[in-house]
Short mmCIF file of C-alpha atoms and ligand atoms in Angstrom, two decimals:
data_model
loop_
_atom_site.label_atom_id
_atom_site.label_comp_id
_atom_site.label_asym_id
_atom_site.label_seq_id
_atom_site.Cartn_x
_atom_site.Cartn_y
_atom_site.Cartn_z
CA UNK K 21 6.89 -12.64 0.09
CA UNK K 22 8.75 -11.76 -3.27
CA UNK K 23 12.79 -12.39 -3.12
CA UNK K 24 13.07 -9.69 -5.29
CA UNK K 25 15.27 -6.74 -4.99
CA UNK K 26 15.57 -3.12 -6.59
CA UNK K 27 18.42 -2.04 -8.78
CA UNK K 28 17.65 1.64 -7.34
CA UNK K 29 18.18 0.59 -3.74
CA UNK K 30 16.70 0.51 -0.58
CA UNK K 31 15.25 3.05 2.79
CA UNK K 32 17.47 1.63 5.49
CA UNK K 33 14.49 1.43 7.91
CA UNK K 34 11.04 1.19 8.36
CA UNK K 35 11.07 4.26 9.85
CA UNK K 36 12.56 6.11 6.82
CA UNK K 37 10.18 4.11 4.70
CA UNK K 38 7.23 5.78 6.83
CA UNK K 39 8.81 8.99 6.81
CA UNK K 40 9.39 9.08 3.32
CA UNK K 41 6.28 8.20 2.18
CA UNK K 42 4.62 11.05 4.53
CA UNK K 43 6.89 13.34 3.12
CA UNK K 44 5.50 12.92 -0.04
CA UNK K 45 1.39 12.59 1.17
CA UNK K 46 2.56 15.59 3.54
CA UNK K 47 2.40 18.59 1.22
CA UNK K 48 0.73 21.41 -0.28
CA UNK K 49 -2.13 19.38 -0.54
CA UNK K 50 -2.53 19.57 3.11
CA UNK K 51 -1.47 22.98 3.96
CA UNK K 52 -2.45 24.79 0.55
CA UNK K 53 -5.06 22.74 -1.00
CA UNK K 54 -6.98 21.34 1.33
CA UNK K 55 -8.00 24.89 3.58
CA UNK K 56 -8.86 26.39 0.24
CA UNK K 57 -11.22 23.71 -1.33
CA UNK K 58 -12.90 23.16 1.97
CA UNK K 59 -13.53 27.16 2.05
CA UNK K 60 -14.99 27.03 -1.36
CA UNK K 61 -17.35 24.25 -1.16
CA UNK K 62 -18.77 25.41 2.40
CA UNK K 63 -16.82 23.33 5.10
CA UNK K 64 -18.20 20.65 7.37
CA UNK K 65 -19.85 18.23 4.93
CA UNK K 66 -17.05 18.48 2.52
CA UNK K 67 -14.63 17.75 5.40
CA UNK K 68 -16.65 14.37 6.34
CA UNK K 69 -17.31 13.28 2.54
CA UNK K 70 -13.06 13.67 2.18
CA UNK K 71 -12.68 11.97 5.74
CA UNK K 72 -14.88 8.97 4.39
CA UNK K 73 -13.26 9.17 1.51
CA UNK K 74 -10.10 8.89 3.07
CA UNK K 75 -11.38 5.68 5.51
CA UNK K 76 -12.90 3.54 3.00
CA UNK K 77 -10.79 4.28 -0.04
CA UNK K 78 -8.04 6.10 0.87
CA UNK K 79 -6.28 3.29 3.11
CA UNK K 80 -7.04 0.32 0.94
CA UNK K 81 -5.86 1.89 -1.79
CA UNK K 82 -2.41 2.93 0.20
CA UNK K 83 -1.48 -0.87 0.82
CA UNK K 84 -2.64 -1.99 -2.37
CA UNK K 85 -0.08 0.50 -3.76
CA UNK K 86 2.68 -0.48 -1.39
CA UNK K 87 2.39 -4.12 -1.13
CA UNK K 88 2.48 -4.13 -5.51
CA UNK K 89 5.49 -1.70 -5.42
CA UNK K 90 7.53 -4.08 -3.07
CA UNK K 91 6.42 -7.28 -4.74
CA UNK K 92 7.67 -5.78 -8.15
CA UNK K 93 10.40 -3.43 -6.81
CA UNK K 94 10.76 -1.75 -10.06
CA UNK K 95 9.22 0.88 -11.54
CA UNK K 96 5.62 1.08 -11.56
CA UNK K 97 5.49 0.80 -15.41
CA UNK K 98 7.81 -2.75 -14.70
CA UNK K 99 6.29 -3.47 -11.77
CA UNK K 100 2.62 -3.73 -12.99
CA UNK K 101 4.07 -5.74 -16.10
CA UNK K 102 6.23 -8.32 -14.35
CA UNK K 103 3.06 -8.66 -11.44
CA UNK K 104 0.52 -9.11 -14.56
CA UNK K 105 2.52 -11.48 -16.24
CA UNK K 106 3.41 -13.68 -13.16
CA UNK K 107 -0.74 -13.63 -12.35
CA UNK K 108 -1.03 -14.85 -15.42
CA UNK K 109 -3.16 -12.16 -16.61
CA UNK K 110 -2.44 -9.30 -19.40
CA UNK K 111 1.13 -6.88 -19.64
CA UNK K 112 -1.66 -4.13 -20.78
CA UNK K 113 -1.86 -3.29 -17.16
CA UNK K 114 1.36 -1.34 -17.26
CA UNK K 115 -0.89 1.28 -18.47
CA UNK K 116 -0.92 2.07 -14.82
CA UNK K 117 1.85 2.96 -14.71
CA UNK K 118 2.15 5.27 -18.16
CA UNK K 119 -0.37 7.31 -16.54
CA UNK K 120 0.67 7.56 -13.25
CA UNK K 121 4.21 8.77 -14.98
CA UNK K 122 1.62 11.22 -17.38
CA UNK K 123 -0.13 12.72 -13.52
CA UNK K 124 3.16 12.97 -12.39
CA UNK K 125 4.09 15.40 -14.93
CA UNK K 126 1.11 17.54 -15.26
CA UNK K 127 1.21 17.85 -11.66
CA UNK K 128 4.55 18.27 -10.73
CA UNK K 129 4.12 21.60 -13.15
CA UNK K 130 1.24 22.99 -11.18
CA UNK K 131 2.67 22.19 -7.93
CA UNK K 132 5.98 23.77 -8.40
CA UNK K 133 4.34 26.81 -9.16
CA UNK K 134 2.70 27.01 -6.24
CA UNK K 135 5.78 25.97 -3.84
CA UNK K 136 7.07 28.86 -5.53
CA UNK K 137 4.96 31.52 -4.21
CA UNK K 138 5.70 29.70 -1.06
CA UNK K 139 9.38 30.52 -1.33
CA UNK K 140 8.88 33.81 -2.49
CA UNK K 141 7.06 34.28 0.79
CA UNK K 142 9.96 33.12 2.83
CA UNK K 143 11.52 35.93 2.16
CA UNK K 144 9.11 37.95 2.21
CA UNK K 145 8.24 37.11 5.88
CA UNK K 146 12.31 37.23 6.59
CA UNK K 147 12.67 40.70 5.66
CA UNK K 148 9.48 41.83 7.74
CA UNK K 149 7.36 42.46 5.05
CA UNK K 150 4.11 40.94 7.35
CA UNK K 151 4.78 42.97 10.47
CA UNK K 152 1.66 44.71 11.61
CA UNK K 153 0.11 44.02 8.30
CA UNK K 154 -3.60 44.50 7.56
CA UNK K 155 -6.09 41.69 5.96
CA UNK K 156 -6.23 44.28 3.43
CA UNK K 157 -2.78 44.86 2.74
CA UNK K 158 -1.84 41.30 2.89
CA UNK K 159 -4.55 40.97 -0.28
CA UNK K 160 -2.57 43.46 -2.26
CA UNK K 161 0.50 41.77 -1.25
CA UNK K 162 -0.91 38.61 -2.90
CA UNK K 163 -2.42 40.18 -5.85
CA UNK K 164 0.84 41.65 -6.80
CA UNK K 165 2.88 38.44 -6.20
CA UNK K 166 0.82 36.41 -8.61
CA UNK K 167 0.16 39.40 -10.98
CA UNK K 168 3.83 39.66 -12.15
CA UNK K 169 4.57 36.42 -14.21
CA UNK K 170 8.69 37.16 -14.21
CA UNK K 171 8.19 36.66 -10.52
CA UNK K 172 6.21 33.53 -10.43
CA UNK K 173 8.38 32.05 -13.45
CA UNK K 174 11.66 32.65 -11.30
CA UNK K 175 10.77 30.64 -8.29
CA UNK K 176 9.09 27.89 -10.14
CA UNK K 177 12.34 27.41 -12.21
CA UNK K 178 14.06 27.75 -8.95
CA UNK K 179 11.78 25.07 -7.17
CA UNK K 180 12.45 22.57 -10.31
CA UNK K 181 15.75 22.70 -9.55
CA UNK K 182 15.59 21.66 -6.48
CA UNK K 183 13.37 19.51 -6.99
CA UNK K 184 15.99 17.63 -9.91
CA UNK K 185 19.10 18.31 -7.50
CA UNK K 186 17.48 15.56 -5.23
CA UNK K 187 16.03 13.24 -7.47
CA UNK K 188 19.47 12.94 -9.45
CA UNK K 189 20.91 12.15 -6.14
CA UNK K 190 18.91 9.38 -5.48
CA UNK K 191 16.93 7.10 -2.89
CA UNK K 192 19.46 6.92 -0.23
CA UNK K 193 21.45 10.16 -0.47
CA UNK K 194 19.00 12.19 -1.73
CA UNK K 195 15.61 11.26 -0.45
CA UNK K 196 16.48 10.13 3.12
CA UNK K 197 18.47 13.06 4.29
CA UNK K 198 15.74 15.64 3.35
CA UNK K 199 12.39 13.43 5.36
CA UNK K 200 13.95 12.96 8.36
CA UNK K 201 13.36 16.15 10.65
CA UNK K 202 11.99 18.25 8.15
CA UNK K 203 8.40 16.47 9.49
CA UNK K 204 8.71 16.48 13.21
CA UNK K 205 9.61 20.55 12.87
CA UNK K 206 6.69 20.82 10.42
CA UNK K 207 4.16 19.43 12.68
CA UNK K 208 5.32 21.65 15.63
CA UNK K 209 4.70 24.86 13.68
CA UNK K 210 1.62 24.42 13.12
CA UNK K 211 0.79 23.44 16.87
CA UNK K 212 1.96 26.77 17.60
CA UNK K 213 -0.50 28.28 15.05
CA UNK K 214 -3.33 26.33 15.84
CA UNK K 215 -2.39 27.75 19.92
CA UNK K 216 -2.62 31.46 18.03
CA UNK K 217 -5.63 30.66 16.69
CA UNK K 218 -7.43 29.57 19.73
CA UNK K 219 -6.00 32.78 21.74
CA UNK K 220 -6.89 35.16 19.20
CA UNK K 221 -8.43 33.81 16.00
CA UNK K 222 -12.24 33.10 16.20
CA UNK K 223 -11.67 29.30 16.89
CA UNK K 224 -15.80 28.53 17.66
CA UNK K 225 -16.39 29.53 14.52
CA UNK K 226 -13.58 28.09 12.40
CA UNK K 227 -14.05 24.58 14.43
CA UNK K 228 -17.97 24.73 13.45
CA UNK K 229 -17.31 25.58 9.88
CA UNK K 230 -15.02 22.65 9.28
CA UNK K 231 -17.13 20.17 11.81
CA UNK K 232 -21.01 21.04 11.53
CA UNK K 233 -22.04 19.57 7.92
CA UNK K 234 -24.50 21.10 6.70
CA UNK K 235 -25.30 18.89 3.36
CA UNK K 236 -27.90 20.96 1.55
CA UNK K 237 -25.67 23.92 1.22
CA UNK K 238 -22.51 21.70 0.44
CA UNK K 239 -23.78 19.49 -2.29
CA UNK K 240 -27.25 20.90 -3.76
CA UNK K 241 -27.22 24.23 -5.54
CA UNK K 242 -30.32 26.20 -4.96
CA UNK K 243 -31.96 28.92 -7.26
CA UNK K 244 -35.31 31.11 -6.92
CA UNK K 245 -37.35 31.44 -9.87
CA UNK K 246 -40.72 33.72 -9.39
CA UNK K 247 -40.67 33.13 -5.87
CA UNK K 248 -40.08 29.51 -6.14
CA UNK K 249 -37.02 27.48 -5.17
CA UNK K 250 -35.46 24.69 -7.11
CA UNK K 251 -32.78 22.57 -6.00
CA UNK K 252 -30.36 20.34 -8.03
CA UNK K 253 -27.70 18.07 -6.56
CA UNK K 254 -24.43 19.06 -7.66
CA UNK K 255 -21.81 16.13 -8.18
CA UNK K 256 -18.61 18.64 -8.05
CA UNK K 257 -18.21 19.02 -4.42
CA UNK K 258 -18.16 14.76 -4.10
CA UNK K 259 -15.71 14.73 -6.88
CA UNK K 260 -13.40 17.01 -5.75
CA UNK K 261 -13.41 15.58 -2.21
CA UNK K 262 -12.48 11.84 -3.41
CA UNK K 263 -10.07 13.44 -5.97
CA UNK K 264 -8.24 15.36 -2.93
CA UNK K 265 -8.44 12.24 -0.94
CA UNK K 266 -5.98 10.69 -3.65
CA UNK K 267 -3.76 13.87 -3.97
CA UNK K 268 -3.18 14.56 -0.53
CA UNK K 269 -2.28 10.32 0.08
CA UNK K 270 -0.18 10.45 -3.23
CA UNK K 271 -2.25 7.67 -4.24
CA UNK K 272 -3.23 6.90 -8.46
CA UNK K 273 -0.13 7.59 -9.68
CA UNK K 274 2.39 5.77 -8.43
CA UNK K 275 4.36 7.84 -6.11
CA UNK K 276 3.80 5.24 -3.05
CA UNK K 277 4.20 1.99 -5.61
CA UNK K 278 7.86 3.32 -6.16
CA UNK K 279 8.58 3.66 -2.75
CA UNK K 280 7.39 1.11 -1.80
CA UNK K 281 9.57 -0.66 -4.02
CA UNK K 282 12.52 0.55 -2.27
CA UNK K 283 10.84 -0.60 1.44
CA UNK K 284 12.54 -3.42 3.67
CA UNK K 285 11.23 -7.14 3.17
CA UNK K 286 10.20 -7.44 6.49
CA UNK K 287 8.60 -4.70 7.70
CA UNK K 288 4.44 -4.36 7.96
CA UNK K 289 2.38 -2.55 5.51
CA UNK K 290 -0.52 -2.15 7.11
CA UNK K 291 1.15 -0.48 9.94
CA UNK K 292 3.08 1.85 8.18
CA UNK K 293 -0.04 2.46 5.45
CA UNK K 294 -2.23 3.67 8.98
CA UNK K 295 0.62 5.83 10.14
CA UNK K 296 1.55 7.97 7.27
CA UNK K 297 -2.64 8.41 6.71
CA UNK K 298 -2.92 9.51 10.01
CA UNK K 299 -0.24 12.29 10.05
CA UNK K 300 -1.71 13.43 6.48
CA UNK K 301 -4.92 13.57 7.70
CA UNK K 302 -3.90 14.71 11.52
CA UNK K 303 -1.67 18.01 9.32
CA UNK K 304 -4.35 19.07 7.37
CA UNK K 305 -7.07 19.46 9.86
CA UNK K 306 -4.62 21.14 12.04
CA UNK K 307 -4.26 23.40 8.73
CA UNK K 308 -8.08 23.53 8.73
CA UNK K 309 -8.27 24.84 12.38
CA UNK K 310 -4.97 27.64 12.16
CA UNK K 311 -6.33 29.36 9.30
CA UNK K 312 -9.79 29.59 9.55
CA UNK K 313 -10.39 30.77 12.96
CA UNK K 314 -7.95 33.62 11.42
CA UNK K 315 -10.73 34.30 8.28
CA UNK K 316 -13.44 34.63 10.22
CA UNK K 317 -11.74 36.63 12.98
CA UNK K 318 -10.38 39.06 10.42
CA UNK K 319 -13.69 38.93 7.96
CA UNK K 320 -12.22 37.06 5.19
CA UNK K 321 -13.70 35.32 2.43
CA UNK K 322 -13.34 31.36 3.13
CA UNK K 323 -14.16 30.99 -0.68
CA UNK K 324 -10.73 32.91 -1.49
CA UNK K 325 -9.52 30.52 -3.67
CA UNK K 326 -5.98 29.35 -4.01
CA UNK K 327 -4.42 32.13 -2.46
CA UNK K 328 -6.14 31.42 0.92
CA UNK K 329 -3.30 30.55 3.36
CA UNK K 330 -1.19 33.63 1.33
CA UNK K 331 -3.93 35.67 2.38
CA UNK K 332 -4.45 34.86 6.12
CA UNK K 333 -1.24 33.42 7.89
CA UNK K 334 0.85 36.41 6.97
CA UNK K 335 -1.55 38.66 9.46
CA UNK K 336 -1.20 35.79 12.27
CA UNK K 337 2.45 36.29 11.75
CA UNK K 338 2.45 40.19 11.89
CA UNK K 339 0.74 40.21 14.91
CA UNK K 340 2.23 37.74 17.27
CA UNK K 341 5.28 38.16 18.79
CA UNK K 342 7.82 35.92 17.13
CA UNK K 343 5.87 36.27 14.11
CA UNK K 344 9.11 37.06 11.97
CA UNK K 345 10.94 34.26 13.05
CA UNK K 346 7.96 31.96 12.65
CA UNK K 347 6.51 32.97 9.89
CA UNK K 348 10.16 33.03 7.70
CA UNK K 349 10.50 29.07 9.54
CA UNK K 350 6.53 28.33 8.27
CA UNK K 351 6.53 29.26 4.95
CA UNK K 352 10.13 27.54 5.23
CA UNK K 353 9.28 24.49 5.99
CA UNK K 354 6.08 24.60 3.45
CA UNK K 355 8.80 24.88 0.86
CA UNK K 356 10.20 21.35 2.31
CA UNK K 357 7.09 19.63 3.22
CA UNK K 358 6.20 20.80 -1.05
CA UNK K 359 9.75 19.62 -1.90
CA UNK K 360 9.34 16.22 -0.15
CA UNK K 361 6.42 15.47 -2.36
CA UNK K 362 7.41 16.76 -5.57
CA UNK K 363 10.82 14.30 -5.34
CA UNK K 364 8.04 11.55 -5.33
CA UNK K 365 6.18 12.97 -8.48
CA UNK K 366 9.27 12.44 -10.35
CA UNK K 367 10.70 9.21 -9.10
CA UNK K 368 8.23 6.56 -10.75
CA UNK K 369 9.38 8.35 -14.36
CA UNK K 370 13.39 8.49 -13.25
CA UNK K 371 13.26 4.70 -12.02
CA UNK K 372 11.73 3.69 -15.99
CA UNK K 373 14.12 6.12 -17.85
CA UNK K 374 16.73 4.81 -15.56
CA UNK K 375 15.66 1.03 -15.95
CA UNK K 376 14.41 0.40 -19.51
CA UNK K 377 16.97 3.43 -21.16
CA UNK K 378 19.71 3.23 -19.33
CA UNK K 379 20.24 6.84 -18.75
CA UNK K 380 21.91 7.81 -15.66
CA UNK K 381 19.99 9.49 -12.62
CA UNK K 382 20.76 12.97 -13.23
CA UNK K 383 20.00 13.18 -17.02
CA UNK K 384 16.33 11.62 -16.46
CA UNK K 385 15.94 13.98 -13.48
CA UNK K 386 16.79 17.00 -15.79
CA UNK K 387 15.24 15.79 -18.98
CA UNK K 388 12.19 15.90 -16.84
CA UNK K 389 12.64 18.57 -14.74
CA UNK K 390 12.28 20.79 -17.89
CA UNK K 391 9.16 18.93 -19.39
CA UNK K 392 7.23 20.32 -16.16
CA UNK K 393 9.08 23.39 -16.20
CA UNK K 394 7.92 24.35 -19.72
CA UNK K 395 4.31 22.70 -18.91
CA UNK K 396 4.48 25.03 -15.86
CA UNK K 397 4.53 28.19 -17.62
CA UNK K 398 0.90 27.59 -18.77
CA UNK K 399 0.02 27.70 -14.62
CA UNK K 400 2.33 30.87 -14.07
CA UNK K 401 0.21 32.83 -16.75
CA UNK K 402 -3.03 31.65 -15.13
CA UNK K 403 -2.73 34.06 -12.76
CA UNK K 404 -1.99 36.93 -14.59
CA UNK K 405 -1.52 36.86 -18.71
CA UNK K 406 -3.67 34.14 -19.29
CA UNK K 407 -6.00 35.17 -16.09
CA UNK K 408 -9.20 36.87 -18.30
CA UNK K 409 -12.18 35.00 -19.48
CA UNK K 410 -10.87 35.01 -22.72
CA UNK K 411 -8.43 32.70 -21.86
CA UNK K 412 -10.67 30.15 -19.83
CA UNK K 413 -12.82 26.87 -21.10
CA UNK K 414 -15.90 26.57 -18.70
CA UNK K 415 -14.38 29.10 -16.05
CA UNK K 416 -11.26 27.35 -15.21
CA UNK K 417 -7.90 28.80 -16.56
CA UNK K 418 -5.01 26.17 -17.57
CA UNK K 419 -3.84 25.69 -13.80
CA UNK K 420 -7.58 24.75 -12.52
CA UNK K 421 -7.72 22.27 -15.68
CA UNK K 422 -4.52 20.86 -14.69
CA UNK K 423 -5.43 20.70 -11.28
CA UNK K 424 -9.48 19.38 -12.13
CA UNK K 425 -7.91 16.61 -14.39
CA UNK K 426 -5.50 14.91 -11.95
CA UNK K 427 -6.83 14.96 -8.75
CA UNK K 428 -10.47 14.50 -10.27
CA UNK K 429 -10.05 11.96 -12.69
CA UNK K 430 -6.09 10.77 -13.47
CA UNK K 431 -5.68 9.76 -9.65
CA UNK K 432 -9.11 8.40 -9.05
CA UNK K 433 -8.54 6.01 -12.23
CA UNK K 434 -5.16 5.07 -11.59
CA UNK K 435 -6.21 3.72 -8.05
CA UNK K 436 -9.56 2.27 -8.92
CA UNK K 437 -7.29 0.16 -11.57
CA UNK K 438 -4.99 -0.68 -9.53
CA UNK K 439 -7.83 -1.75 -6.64
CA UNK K 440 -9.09 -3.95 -9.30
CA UNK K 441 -6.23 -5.40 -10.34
CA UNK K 442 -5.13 -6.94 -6.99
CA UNK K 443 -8.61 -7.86 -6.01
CA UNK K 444 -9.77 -9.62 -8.93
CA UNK K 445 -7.23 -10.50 -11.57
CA UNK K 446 -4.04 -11.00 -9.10
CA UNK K 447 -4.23 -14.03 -6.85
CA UNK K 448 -5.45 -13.74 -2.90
CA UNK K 449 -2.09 -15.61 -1.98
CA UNK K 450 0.09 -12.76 -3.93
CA UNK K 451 -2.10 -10.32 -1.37
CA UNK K 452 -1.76 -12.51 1.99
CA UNK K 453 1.81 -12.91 1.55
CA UNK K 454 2.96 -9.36 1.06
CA UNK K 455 0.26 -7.92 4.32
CA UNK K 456 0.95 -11.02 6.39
CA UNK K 457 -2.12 -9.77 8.16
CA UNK K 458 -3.80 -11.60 10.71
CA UNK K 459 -7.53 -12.91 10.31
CA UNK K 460 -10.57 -11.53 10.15
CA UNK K 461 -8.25 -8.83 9.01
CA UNK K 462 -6.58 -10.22 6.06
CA UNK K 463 -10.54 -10.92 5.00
CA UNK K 464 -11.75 -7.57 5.58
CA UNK K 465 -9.43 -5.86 3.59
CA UNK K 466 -9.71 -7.93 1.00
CA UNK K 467 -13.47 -7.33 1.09
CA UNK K 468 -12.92 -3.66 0.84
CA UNK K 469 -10.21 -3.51 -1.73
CA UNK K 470 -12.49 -5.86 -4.21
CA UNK K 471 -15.66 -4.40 -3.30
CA UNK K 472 -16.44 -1.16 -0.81
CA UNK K 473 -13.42 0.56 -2.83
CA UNK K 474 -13.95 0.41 -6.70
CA UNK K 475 -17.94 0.75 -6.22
CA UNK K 476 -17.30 3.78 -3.91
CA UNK K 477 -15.24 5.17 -6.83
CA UNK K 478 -17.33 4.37 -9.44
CA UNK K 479 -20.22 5.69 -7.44
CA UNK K 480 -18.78 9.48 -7.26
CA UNK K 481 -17.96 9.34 -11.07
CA UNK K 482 -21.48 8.66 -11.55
CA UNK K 483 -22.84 11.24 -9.98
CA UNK K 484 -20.26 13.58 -11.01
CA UNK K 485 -21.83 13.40 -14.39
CA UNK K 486 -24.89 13.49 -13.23
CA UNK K 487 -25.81 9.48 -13.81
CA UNK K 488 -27.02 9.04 -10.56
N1 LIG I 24 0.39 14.33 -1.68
C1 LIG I 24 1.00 15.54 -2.12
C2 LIG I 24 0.42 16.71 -1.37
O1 LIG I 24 -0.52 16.57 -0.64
C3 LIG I 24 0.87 15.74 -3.60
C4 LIG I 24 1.22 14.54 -4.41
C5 LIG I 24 0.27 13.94 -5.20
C6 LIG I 24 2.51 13.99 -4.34
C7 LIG I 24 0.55 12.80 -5.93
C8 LIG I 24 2.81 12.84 -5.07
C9 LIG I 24 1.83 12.25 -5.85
O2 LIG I 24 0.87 17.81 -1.48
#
């Protein structure tokens, strides 16, 4: 195991380490992102193709990213160049790390767009707005929100603020205090809307819509010429589904390496790598199953797009008794399970500025703070200004570019590379003593990580552009 320490400082448990890393893989991604791309590409066999994408690439690529970030415990920029050089193999593989600080960026100015509709829905459900609301009225609730860009560019600038308060007050202070019960609270929320749900959503139907794959109409688009019908596979579906298998984990860009960097010598990767999986996957299928039993009980479009959960939990909250209270604590807590993550977005750029620059916390927190913040603006006019065809290359607007070039190819890259680089141009031994796993363990990962992981990637690039 390395000696090494970091100069940013440590979690002062394994616990915290675990926590902390959920917190950031615990996100929008799960609540937000995850319902609404399994509602546009059909359900079921987009839900296994993620869940398998999770399994076999997922995992690996979690402890490949931990057990590098506390062998290097610096930045991931530093921490790919001091592992490369003491494998004896080329520096160039910092690269890594310049583009994990690059997805970083461009998503932390999507993202904080989004948490801000979330916030503006806090109060929104605290005032009462949702009470007795229609399915109807909650759409032109949402299609207002999102058509005034003064609006959305208030709580985004508001979100990137807090997201730089916390950053700037670093690992221990900063990071540690928010992950601690914001998760446990989180988690019990959305027990109690999964319970509404299954008492009055229609639950058969939302369980068989994100269970029952049915492959043709997931991943083959069908059209009838003269009576005849012609089939091609479509690669996007695939894509996506690895791509959000690597956004929802925070994996590809460095957002686990750096905490992991900060993790205690001692304590197992592999165990804490299988925990924080399991609660991201376990929190967004229980996502899955509170808001779609609530679309099809109320006739709703699964294919709503991005403003899916703003378009459905509001009417399970002005229904049920409570619903003011919980729904102002939901969206609440959305806000923090969003703000958990986007502290992680930052960090691997902070630690650099912070390590090669000199420059103290709070000044590489705000310096790029406003980077995503001006970035961002391109995603607040998506949904209005900048919202006509006019405005869109292939029928995605800025935000769906953003989002179609980091969780579909930035994060997918950055982990294959960094698969790569531990299983074939780092030593076995610099593996084995960082996992301290057990055989036939040790053996199968390593198996996976050099050879079931990088071909799976490669595999859904392939037929993403239509190669295979
Ligand atoms: N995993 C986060 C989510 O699901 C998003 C994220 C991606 C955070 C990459 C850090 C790095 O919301």
């Amino acid at each position: 195991m390395s000696e090494r320490t970091s100069i940013h400082g440590q979690w002062s448990s394994r616990l915290i380490f675990v926590l902390a890393a959920a917190g950031s893989a615990v996100g929008l991604g799960n609540i937000w992102k995850f319902p609404y791309i399994t509602g546009e590409y059909g359900g079921g066999a987009f839900v296994l193709v993620y869940l398998l994408c999770i399994a076999l690439i997922g995992l690996p690529v979690m402890m490949v990213e931990i057990l590098l970030g506390r062998r290097g415990r610096q930045s991931p920029i530093n921490t790919m160049k001091t592992l490369a050089k003491e494998e004896g193999t080329t520096q160039a593989w910092s690269w890594i790390g310049w583009s994990g600080v690059i997805s970083g960026f461009l998503i932390l100015s999507f993202y904080s767009v989004i948490a801000g509709w979330a916030l503006a829905y806090v109060i929104e459900a605290a005032s009462g707005t949702f009470n007795g609301i229609s399915a109807e009225q909650v759409g032109e609730l949402f299609g207002d929100h999102v058509s005034s860009w003064p609006k959305l560019l208030a709580w985004h600038t508001l979100f990137i603020l807090m997201t730089v308060f916390v950053v700037a007050r670093g690992v221990r202070a900063g990071l540690e205090k928010a992950v601690t019960w914001l998760m446990p609270l989180l988690l019990g929320l959305l027990l109690i809307l999964v319970g509404y749900s299954i008492a009055e959503g229609d639950f058969a139907s939302g369980v068989a819509f994100l269970f029952s794959p049915d492959f043709d109409k997931v991943f083959y688009t069908c059209t009838t010429v003269a009576g005849a019908e012609s089939c091609v596979f479509n690669g996007e579906p695939l894509l996506t589904a690895m791509g959000h298998a690597f956004f929802t984990l925070s994996l590809g860009m460095g957002a686990i390496m750096v905490y992991g960097s900060y993790m205690p010598k001692k304590n197992s990767i592999t165990g804490s790598a299988l925990l924080i999986v399991a609660m991201d996957t376990a929190v967004a299928l229980l996502a899955g199953l509170a808001i779609f039993p609530l679309v099809f009980a109320n006739g709703l479009e699964p294919g709503a797009g991005p403003g899916l959960i703003f378009q459905t939990l509001p009417i399970a909250f002005g229904a049920m008794t409570g619903g003011q209270l919980f729904g102002t604590l939901f969206f609440l807590l959305l806000v923090f399970a969003a703000w958990t993550s986007s502290i992680s977005l930052v960090e691997p750029a902070v630690a650099w500025l912070v390590e090669n620059r000199g420059i103290k916390r709070l000044h590489a927190a705000a310096s790029i703070g406003f980077g995503c913040w001006l970035i961002g603006l391109g995603t607040v006019f998506s949904f209005n200004l900048w919202s006509g065809e006019a405005w869109q290359v292939g029928g995605k607007t800025f935000f769906d570019m953003l989002d179609y070039l980091t969780a579909n190819i930035l994060l997918p890259v950055g982990g294959l590379a960094m698969a790569i680089f531990t299983g074939w141009f780092a030593s076995r031994r610099m593996s084995e003593s960082e996992l301290l796993l057990s055989e036939p363990w040790f053996s199968i990962w390593w198996f996976v990580v050099r050879f079931i992981t990088p071909i799976g990637v490669l595999i859904v690039f392939l037929h993403a552009v239509g190669v295979v």
